[in-house]
Every structure is written in C-alpha cells, then in structure tokens.
PDB file of C-alpha atoms in Angstrom:
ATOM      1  CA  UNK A   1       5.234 187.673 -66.456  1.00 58.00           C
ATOM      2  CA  UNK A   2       8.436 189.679 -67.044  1.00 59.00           C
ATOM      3  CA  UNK A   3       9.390 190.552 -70.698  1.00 59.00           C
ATOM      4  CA  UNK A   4      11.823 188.697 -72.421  1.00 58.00           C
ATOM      5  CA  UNK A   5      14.376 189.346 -75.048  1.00 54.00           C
ATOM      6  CA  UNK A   6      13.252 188.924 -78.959  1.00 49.00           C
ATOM      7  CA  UNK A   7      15.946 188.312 -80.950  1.00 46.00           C
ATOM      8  CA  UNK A   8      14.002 186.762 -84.311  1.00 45.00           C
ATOM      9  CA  UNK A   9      12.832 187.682 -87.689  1.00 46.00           C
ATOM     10  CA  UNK A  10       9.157 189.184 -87.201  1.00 82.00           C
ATOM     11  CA  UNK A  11       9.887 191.197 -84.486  1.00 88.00           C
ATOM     12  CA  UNK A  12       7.232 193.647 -84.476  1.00 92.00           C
ATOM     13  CA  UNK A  13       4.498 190.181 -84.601  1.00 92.00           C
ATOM     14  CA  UNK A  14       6.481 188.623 -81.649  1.00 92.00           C
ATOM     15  CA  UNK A  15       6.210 191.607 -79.378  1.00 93.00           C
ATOM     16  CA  UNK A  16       2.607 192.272 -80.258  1.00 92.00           C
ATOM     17  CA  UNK A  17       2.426 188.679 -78.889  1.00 91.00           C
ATOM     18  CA  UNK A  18       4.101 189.481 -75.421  1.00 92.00           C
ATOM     19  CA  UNK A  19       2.120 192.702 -74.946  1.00 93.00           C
ATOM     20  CA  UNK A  20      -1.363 190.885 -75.941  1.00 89.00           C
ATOM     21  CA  UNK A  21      -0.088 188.134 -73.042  1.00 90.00           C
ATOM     22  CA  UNK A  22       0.603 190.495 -70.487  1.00 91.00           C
ATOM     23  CA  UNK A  23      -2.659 191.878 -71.508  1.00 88.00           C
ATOM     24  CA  UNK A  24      -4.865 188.555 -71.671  1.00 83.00           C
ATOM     25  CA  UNK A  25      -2.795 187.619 -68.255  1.00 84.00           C
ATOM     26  CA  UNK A  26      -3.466 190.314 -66.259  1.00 82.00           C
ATOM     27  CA  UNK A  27      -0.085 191.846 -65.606  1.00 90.00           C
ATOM     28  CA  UNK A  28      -1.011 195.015 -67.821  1.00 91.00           C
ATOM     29  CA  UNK A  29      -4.384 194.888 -66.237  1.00 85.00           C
ATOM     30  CA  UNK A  30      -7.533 196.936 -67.915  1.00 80.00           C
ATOM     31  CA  UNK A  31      -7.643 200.763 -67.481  1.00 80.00           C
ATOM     32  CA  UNK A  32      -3.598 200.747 -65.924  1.00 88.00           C
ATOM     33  CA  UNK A  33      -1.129 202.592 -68.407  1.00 93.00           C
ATOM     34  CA  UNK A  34       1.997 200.233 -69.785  1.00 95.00           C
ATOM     35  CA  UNK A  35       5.764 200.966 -69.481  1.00 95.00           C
ATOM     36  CA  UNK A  36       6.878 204.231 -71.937  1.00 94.00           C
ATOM     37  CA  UNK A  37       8.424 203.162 -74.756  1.00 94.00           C
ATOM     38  CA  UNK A  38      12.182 203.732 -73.551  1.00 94.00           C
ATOM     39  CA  UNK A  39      11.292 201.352 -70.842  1.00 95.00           C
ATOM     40  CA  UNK A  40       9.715 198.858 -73.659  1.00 95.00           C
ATOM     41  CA  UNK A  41      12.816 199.354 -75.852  1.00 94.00           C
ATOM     42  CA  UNK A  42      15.068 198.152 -73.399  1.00 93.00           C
ATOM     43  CA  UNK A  43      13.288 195.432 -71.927  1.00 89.00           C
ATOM     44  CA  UNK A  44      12.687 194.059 -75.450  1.00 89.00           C
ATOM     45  CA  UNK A  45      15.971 194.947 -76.311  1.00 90.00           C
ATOM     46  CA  UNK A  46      14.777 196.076 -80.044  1.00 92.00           C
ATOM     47  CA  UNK A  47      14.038 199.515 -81.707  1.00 93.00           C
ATOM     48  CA  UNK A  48      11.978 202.004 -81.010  1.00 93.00           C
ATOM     49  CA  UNK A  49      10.407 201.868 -84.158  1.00 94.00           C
ATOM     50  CA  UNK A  50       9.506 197.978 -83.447  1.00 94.00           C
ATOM     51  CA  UNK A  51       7.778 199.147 -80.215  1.00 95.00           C
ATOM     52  CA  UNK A  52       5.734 201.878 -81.922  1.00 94.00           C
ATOM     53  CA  UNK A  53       4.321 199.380 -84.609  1.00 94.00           C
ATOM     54  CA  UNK A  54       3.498 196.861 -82.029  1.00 94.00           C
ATOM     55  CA  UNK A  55       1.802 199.721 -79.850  1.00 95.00           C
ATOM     56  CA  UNK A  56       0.249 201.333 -83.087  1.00 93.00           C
ATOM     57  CA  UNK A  57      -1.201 197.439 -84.050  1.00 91.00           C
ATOM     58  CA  UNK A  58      -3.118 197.101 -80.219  1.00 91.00           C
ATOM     59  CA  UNK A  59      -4.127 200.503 -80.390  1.00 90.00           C
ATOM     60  CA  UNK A  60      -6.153 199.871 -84.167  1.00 86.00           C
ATOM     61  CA  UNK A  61      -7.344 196.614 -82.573  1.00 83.00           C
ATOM     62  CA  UNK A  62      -8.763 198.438 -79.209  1.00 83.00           C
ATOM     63  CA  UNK A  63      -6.904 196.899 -77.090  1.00 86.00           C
ATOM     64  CA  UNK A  64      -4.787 199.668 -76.301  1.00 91.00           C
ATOM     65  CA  UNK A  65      -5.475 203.515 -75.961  1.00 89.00           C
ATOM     66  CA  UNK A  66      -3.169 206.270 -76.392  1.00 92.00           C
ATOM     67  CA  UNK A  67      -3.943 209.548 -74.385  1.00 91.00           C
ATOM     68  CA  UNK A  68      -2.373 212.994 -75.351  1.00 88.00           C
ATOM     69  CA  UNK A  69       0.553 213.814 -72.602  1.00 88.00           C
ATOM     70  CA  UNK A  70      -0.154 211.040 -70.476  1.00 91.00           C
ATOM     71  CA  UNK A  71       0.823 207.761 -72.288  1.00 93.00           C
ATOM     72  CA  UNK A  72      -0.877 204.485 -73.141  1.00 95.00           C
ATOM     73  CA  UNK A  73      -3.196 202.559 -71.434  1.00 93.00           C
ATOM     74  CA  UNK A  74      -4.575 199.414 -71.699  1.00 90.00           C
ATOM     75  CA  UNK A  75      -8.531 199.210 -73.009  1.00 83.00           C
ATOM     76  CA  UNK A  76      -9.898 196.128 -73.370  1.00 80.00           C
ATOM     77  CA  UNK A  77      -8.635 192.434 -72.161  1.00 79.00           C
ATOM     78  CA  UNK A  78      -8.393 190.845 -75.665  1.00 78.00           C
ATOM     79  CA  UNK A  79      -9.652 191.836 -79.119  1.00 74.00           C
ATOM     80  CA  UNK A  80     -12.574 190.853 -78.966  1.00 74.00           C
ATOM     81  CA  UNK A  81     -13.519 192.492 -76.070  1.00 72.00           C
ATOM     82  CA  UNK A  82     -12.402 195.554 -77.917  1.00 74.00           C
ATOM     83  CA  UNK A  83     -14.537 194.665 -80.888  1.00 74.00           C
ATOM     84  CA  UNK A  84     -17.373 194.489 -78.143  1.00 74.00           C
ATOM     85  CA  UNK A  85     -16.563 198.244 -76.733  1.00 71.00           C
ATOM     86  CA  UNK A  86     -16.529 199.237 -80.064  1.00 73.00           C
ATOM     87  CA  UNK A  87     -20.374 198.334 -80.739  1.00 76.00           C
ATOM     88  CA  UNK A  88     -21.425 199.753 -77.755  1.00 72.00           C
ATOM     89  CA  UNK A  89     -20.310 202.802 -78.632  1.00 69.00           C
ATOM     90  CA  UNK A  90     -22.583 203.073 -81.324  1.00 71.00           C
ATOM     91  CA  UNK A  91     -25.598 201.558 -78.858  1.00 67.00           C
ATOM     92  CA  UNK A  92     -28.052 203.546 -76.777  1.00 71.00           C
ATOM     93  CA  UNK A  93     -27.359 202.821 -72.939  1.00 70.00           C
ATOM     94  CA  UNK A  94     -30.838 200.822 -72.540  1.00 76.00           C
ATOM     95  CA  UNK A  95     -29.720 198.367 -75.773  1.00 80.00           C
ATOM     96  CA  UNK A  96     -26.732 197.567 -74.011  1.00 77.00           C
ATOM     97  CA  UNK A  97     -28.108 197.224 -70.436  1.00 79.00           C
ATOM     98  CA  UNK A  98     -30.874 195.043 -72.177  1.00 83.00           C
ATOM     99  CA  UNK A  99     -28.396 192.540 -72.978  1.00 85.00           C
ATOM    100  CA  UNK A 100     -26.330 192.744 -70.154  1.00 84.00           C
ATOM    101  CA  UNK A 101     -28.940 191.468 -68.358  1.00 86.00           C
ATOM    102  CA  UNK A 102     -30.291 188.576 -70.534  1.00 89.00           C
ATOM    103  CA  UNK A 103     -26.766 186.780 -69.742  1.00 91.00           C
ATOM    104  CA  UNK A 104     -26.999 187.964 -65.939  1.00 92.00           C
ATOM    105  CA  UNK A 105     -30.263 186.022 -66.207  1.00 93.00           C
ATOM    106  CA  UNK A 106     -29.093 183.312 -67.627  1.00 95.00           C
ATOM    107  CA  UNK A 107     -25.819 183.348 -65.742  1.00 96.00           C
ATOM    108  CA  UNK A 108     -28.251 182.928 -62.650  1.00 97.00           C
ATOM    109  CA  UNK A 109     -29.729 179.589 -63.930  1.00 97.00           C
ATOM    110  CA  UNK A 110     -26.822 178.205 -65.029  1.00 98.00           C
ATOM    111  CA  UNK A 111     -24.872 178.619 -61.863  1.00 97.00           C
ATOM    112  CA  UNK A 112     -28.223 177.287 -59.663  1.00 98.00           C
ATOM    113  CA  UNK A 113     -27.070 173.875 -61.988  1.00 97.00           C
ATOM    114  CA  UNK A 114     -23.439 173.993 -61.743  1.00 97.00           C
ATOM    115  CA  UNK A 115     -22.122 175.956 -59.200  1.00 97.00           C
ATOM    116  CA  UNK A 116     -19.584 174.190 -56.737  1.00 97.00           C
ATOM    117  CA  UNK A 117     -18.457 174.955 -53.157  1.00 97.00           C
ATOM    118  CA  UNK A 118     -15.826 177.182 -54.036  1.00 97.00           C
ATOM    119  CA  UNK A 119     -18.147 178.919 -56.549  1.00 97.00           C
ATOM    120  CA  UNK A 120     -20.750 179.669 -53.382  1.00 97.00           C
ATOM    121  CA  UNK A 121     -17.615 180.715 -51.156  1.00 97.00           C
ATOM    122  CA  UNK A 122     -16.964 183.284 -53.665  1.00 96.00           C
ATOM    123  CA  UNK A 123     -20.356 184.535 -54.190  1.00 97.00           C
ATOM    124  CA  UNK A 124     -20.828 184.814 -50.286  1.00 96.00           C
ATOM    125  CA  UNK A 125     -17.839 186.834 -49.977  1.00 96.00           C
ATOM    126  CA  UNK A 126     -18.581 189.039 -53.255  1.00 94.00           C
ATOM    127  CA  UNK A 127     -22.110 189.784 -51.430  1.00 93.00           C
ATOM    128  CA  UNK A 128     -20.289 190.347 -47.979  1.00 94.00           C
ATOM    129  CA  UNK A 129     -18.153 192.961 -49.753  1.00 93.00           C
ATOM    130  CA  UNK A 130     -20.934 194.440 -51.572  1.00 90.00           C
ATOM    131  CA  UNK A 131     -22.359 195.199 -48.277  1.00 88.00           C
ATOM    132  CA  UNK A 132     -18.776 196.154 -46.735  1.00 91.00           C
ATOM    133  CA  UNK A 133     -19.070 198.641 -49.985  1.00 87.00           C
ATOM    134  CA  UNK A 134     -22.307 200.107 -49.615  1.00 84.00           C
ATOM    135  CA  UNK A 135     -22.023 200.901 -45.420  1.00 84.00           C
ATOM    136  CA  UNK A 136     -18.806 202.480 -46.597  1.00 83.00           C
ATOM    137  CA  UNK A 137     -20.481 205.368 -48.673  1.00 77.00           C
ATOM    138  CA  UNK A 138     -18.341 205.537 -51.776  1.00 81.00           C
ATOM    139  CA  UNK A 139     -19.836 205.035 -54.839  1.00 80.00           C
ATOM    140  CA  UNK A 140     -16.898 203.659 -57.052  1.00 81.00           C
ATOM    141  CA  UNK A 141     -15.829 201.376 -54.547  1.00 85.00           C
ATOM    142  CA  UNK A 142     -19.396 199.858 -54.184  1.00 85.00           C
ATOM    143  CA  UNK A 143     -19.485 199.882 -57.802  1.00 84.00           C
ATOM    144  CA  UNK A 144     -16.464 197.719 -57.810  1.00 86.00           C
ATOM    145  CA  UNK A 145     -17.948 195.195 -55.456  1.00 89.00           C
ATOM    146  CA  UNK A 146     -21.461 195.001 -57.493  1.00 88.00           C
ATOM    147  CA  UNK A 147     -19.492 194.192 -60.559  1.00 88.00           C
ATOM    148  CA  UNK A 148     -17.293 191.618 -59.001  1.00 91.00           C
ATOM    149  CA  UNK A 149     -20.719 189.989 -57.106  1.00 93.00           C
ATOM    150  CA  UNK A 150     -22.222 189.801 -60.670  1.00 92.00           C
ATOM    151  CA  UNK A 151     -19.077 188.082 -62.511  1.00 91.00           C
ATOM    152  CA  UNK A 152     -18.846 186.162 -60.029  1.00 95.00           C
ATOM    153  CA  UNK A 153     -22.608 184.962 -60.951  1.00 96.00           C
ATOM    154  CA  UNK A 154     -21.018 184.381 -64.510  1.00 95.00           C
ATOM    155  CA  UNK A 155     -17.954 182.324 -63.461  1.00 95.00           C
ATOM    156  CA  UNK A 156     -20.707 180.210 -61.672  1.00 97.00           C
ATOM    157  CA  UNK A 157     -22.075 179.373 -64.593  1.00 97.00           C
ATOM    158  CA  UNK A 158     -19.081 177.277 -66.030  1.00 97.00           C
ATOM    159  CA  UNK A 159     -19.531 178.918 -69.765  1.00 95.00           C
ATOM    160  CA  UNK A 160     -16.339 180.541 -70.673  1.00 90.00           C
ATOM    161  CA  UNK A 161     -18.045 182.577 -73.543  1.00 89.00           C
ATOM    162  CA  UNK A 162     -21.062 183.373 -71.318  1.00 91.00           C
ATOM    163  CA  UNK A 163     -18.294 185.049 -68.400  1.00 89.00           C
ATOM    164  CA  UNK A 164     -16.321 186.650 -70.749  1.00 83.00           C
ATOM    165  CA  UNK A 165     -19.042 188.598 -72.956  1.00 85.00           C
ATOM    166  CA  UNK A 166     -20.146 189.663 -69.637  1.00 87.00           C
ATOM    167  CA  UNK A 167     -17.428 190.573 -68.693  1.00 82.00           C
ATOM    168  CA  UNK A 168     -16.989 192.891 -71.521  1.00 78.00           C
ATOM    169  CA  UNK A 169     -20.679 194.150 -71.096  1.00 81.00           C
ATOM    170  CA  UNK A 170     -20.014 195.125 -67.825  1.00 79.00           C
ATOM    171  CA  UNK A 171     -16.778 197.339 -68.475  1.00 72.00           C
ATOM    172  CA  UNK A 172     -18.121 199.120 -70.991  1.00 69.00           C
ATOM    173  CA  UNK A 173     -21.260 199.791 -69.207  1.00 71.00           C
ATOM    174  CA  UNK A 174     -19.418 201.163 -66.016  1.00 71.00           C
ATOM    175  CA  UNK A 175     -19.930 204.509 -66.248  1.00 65.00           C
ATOM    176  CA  UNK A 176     -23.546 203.705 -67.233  1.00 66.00           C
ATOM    177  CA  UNK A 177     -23.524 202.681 -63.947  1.00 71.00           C
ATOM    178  CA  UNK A 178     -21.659 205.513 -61.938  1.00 69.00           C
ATOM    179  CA  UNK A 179     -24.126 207.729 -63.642  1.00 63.00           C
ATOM    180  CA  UNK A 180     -27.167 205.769 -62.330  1.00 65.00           C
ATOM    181  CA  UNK A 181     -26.201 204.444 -58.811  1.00 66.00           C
ATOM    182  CA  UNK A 182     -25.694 207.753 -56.799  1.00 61.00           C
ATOM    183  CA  UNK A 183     -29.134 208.639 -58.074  1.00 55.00           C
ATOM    184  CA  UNK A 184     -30.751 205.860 -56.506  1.00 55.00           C
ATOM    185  CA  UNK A 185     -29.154 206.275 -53.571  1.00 53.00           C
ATOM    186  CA  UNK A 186     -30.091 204.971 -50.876  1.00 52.00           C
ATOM    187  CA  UNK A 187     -33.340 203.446 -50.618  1.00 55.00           C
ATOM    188  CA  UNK A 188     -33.346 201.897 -54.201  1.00 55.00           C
ATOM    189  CA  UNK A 189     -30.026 200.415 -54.081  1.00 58.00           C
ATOM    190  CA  UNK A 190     -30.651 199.642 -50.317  1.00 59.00           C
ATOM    191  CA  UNK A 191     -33.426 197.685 -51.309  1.00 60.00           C
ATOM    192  CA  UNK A 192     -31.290 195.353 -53.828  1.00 72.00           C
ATOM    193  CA  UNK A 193     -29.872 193.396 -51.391  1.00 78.00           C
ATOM    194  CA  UNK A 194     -32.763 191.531 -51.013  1.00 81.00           C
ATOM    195  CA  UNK A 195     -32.276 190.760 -54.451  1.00 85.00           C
ATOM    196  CA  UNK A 196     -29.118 190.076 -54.490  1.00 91.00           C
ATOM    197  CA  UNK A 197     -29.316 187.958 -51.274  1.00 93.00           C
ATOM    198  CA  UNK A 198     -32.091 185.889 -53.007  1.00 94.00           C
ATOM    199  CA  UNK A 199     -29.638 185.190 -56.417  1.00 95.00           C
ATOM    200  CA  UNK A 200     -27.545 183.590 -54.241  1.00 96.00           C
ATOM    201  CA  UNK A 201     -29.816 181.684 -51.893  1.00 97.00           C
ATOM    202  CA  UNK A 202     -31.440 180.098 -54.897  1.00 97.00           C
ATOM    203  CA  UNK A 203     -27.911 179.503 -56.300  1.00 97.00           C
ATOM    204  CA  UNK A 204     -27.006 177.561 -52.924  1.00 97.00           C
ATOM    205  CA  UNK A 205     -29.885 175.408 -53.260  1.00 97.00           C
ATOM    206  CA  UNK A 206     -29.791 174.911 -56.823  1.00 97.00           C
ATOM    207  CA  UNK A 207     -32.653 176.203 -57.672  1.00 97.00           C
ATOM    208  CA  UNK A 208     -32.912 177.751 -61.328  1.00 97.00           C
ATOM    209  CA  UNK A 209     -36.200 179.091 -61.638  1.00 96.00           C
ATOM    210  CA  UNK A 210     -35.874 180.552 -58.014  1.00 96.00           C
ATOM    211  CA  UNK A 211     -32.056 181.829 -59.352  1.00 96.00           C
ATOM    212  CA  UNK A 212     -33.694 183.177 -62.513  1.00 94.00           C
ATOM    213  CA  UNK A 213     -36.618 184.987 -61.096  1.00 92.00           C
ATOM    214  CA  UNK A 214     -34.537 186.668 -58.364  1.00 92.00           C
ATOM    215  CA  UNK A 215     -31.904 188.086 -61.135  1.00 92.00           C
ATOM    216  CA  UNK A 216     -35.027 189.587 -63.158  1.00 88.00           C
ATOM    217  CA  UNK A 217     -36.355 191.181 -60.272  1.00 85.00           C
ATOM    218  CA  UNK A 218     -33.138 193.383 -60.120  1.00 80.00           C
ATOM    219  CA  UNK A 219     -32.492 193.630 -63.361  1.00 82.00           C
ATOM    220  CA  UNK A 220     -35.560 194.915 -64.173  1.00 81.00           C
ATOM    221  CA  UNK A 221     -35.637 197.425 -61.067  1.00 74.00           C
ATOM    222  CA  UNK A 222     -31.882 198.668 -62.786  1.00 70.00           C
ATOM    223  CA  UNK A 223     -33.031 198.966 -66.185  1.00 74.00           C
ATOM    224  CA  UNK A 224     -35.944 201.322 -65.166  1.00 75.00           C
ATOM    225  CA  UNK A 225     -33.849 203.411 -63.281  1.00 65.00           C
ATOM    226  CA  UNK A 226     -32.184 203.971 -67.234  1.00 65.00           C
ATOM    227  CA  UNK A 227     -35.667 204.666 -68.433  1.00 69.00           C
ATOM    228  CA  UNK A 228     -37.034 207.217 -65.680  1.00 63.00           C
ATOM    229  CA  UNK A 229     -35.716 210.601 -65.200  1.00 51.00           C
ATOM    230  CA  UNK A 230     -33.750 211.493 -62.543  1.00 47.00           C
ATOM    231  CA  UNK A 231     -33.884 212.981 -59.461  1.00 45.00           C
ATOM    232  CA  UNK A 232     -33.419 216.443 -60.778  1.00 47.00           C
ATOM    233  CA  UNK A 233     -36.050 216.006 -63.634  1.00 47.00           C
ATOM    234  CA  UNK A 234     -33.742 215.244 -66.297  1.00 47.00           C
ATOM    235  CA  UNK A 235     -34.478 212.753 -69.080  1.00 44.00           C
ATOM    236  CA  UNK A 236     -34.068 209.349 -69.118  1.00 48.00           C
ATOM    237  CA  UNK A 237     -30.398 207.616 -69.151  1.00 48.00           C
ATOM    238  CA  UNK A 238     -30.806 206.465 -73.036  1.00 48.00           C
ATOM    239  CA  UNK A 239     -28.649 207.688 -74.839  1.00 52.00           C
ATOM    240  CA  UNK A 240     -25.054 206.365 -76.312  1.00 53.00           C
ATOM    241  CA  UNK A 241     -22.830 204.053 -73.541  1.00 51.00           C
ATOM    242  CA  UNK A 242     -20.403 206.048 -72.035  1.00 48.00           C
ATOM    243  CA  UNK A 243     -18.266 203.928 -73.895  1.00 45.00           C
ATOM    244  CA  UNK A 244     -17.027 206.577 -76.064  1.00 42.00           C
ATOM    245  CA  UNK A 245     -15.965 208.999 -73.277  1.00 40.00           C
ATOM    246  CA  UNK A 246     -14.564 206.636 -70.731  1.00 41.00           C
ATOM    247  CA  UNK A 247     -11.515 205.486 -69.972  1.00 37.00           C
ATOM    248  CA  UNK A 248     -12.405 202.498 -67.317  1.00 35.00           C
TER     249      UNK A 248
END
C-alpha cells in the first residue's frame, strides 16, 4: 500500500491512520524497521514535526518501538496486540505458556469441526515445512515453521478473536521458545512430530476429541520442558516472558 499525500486538517490523526494500515496490512510487517523520518516527511508531504507526533502516538500505544541509533521498528500488529505484549511482560513464562496453550487446545477442536480443504492443504504444508525445518538444523528457522504450523491450527478454527490472541501469544512468547527448543534438541522435539502429525490427522477426519487430545499431549510435553531444569542443571524456565528484552 504506498503512502499517499495528506493535505487536511488533523494531520497528525490521519497519518497515524496510514501508518496503523500499513501496520494492520502487513506492508510494515512485525519486527521490520519503517522508513526514517526524512523518507516519511516526503512521502506524506507534511512536517517533520507531524511525523514525530504520529511516531511518538504508536510508540505510547506499543505498536511501534524506537531503538537508540538504529531507528524504529514495528512491535506489535495492532493495539491490542500491544496491550497483550504489555501484560506479558509483567507474567512469569509458565502463566503465559499456560494460556497459550488452552487456545492451541481449543484451536484443535474447533478446526476438527470447521476446517475446509484449503484449511487441511495449509496445515499439510505447514507440517511438511516443519519437517523441511527441523532436517535443516537451524533453530530459528524451525522455530518459524512451528509457529506458522500452530496458527495455522488457529486460522482452522474460523474464530477471528481466537487466531488473533494467539497470534499475539505466540510473538511474545518467541524467545520463550528459542530459549527452550535447542535444549530439547533432538530427541524431545524429534519426538513431537508424532504429535503434531496426530493434530492434524484428527483435524482431517474431523475428529475433536481425537484433535483435542493430540494438542494436549504436546502441549503438555512443552510446558514441562518450562518447568524442568535444563540440560546444564539450571532452574526452571519461569520466570518473566522475554517479552521485555526482545525485539521479535
């Protein structure tokens, strides 16, 4: 969506409104920096002061982050997904996870009732890629495939509220994750894919229990990885979401 000229009263509210679109659209897409503000000022063809109030007004909302000497990048997808990041901040890893997975669980059922051919074509391919991830041996690109295979669980589910919350779960629980995955590596993670295999067989045949019960069993393998100490002997992955130090 390219920017276009303001040239009306309320300017500062009008270009808030472009960047939030470009945002909630995708063309500024989570954790990618926006234009610098000479670029801004003459796209928009208005001040520079205009610019800095509408950048100042997403940053206070979360939707926006500023980062000494490098610029500004975008946070979250919409406000309320930076009202989301915001609470998890102030939540213990396990709290967070915890909820994450009661809408994974019911994402699971949901989908087993509504999902439609396209919905399985997607999930097959989000699996196959999961896989493609894993025999590839890097961590954030299998990370990146896990979290697309689970939203694409959500968007199966044909709730709009249920796929976005997740949504929001997930980002702010992603370096949760790259914290926890190259721990388990490989024979806990190996062994997922039978989990993950079965979410989507029971999705295929529309089976919600089956759907249900398959999600649990991975969810609840994940969440005690949070609980046990690691490898090295270290506590248990509790403490605050990594929320507060990350920039994904």
């Amino acid at each position: 969506m390219p920017l276009r000229n303001t040239a009306r009263t309320s300017l500062v509210d009008l270009v808030i409104e472009q960047m939030e679109t470009l945002i909630t659209d995708g063309e500024w897409e989570v954790g990618t920096k926006i234009p610098a503000e000479p670029v801004l000022v003459e796209q928009l063809d208005v001040g520079r002061n205009t610019v800095r109030e509408a950048v100042r007004a997403l940053v206070h909302t979360g939707m926006l982050e500023p980062r000494q000497g490098d610029g500004t990048y975008v946070r979250a997808s919409s406000d309320f997904g930076a009202a989301v990041q915001r609470r998890l901040r102030r939540a213990e890893n396990i709290e967070a996870y915890e909820v994450r997975a009661c809408l994974e669980r019911d994402a699971a059922r949901y989908a087993a009732l509504r999902r439609t051919d396209a919905d399985l074509a997607a999930l097959r391919d989000a699996l196959a890629e999961r896989g493609r991830a894993w025999d590839s041996g890097e961590v954030t690109a299998f990370i990146d495939a896990d979290m697309r295979f689970h939203r694409a669980v959500a968007a199966a589910a044909h709730n709009s509220v249920l796929a976005e919350l997740y949504g929001h779960l997930s980002d702010a629980l992603r370096g949760t994750l790259e914290a926890v995955v190259p721990t388990q590596l490989p024979d806990a993670v190996r062994h997922q894919f039978d989990a993950h295999t079965a979410i989507v067989d029971a999705i295929e045949a529309r089976d919600a229990e089956a759907a249900e019960r398959a999600a649990l069993t991975h969810l609840t393998e994940a969440m005690n990885a949070l609980r046990e100490p690691d490898t090295e002997g270290n506590a248990p992955r509790t403490g605050r979401t990594s929320g507060e130090n990350d920039h994904a």
